[in-house]
mmCIF file of C-alpha atoms in Angstrom:
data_model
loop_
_atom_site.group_PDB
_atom_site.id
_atom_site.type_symbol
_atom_site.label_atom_id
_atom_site.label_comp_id
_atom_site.label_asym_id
_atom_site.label_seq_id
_atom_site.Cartn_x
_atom_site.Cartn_y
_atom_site.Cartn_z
ATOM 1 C CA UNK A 1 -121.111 98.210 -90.861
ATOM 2 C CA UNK A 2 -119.708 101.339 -90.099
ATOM 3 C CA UNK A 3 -120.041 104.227 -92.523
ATOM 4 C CA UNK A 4 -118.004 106.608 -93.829
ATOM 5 C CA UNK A 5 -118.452 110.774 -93.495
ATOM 6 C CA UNK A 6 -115.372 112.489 -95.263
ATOM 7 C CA UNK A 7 -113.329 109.424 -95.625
ATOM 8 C CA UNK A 8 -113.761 108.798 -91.621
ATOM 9 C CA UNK A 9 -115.799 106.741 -89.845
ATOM 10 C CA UNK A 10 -117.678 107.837 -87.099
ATOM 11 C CA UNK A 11 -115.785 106.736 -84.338
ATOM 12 C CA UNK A 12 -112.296 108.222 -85.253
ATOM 13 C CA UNK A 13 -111.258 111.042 -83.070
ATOM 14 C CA UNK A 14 -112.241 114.675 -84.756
ATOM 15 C CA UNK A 15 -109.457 116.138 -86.296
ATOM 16 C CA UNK A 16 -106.804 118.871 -85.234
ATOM 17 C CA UNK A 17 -106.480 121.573 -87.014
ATOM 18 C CA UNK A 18 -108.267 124.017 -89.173
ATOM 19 C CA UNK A 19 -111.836 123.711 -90.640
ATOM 20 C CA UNK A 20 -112.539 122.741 -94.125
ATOM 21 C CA UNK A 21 -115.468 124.049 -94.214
ATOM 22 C CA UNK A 22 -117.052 127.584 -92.985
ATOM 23 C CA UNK A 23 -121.174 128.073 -92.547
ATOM 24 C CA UNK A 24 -122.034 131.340 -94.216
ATOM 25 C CA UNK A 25 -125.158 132.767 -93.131
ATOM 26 C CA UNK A 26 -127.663 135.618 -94.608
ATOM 27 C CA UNK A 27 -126.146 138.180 -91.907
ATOM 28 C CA UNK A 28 -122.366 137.143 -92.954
ATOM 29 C CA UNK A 29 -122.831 138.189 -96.940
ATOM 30 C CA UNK A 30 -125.205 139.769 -99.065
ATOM 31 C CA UNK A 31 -124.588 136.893 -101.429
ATOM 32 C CA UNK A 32 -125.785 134.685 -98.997
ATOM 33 C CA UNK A 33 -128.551 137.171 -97.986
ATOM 34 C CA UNK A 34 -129.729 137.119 -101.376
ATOM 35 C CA UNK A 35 -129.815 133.225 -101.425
ATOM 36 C CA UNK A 36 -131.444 133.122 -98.207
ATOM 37 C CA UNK A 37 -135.355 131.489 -98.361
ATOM 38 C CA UNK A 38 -134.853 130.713 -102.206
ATOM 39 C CA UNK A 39 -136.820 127.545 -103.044
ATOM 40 C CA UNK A 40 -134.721 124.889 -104.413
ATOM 41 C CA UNK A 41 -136.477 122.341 -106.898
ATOM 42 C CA UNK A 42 -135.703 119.661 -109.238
ATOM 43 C CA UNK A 43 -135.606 119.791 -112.937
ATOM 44 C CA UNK A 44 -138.948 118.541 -112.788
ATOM 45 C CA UNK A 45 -140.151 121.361 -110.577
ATOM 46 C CA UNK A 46 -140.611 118.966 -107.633
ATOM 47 C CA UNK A 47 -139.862 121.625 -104.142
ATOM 48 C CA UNK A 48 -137.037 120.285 -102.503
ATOM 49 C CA UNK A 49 -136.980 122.411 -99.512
ATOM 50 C CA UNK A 50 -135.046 125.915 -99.780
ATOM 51 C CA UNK A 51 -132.010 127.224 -98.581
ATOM 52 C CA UNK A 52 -130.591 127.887 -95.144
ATOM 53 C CA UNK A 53 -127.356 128.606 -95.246
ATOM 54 C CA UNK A 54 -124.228 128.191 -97.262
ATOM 55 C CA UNK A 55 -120.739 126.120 -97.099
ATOM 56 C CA UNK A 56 -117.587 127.537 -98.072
ATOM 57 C CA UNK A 57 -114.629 126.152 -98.928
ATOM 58 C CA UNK A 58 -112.184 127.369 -96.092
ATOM 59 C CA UNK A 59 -108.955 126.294 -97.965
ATOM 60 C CA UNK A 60 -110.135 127.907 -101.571
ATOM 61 C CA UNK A 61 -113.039 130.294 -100.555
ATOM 62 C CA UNK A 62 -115.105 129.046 -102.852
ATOM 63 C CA UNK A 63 -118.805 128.135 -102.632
ATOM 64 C CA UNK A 64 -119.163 124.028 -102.015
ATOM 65 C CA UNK A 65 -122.942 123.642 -101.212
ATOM 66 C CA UNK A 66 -125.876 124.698 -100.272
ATOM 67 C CA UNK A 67 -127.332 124.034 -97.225
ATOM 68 C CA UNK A 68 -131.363 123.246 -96.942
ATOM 69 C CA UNK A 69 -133.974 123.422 -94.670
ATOM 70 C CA UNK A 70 -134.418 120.839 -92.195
ATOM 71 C CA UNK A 71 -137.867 118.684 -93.173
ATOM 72 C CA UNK A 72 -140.065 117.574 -90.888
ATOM 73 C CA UNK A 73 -137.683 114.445 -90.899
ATOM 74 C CA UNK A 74 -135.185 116.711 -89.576
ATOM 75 C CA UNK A 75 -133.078 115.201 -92.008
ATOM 76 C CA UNK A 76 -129.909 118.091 -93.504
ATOM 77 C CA UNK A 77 -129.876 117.972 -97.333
ATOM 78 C CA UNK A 78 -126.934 119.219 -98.761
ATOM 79 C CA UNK A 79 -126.884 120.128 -102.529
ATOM 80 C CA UNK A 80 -123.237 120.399 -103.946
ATOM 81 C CA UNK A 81 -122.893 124.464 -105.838
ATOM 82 C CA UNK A 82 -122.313 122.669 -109.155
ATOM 83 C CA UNK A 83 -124.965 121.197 -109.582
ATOM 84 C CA UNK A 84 -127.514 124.196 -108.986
ATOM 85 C CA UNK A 85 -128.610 126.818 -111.291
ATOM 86 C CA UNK A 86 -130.573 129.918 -110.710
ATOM 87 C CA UNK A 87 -133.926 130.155 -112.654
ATOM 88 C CA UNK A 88 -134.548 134.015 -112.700
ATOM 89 C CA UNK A 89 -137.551 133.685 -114.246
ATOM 90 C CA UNK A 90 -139.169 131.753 -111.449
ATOM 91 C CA UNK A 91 -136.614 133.498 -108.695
ATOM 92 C CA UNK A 92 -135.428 129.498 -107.592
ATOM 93 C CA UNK A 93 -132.555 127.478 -107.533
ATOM 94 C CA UNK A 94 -132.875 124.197 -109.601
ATOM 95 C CA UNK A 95 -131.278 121.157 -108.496
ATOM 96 C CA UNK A 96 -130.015 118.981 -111.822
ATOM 97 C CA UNK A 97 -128.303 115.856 -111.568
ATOM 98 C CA UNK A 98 -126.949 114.028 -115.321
ATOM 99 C CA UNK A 99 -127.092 110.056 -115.571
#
């Protein structure tokens, strides 16, 4: 079964064209400087890793996700913007999901 990664499969060609999405690093923005190292947990306080970089929406500029730490899995966890909020009593991002 092949899966799908942005409504491709793996073995289609790459696309032409422009990017949809740009990395944003601590040394490209302050924003990102700020968010740089923040630990991100879940609502139940559980560390989830923290963050590494950013992902920008080329097309609208806006923020899309943040990036985390690799594990020691070496697994990439990507947390969509929306559903993050800073805690600035605890200086961390928390990671809320509703269902």
């Amino acid at each position: 079964m092949l899966r799908t990664l942005c409504g491709r499969s793996r073995n289609d060609p790459p696309r032409n064209g422009p990017k949809r999405f740009v990395r944003l690093s601590g040394q490209d923005s302050s924003t990102a400087e700020l968010l740089a190292g923040c630990a991100v947990v879940t609502a139940s306080g559980e560390r989830i890793g923290h963050v590494d970089h950013l992902m920008i929406d080329a097309v609208t500029h806006q923020l899309r996700y943040v990036i985390l730490s690799r594990r020691r899995s070496g697994a990439v966890v990507a947390l969509p913007w929306q559903g993050l909020y800073f805690d600035a009593a605890n200086a961390r991002l928390v990671f809320y999901t509703l269902g």
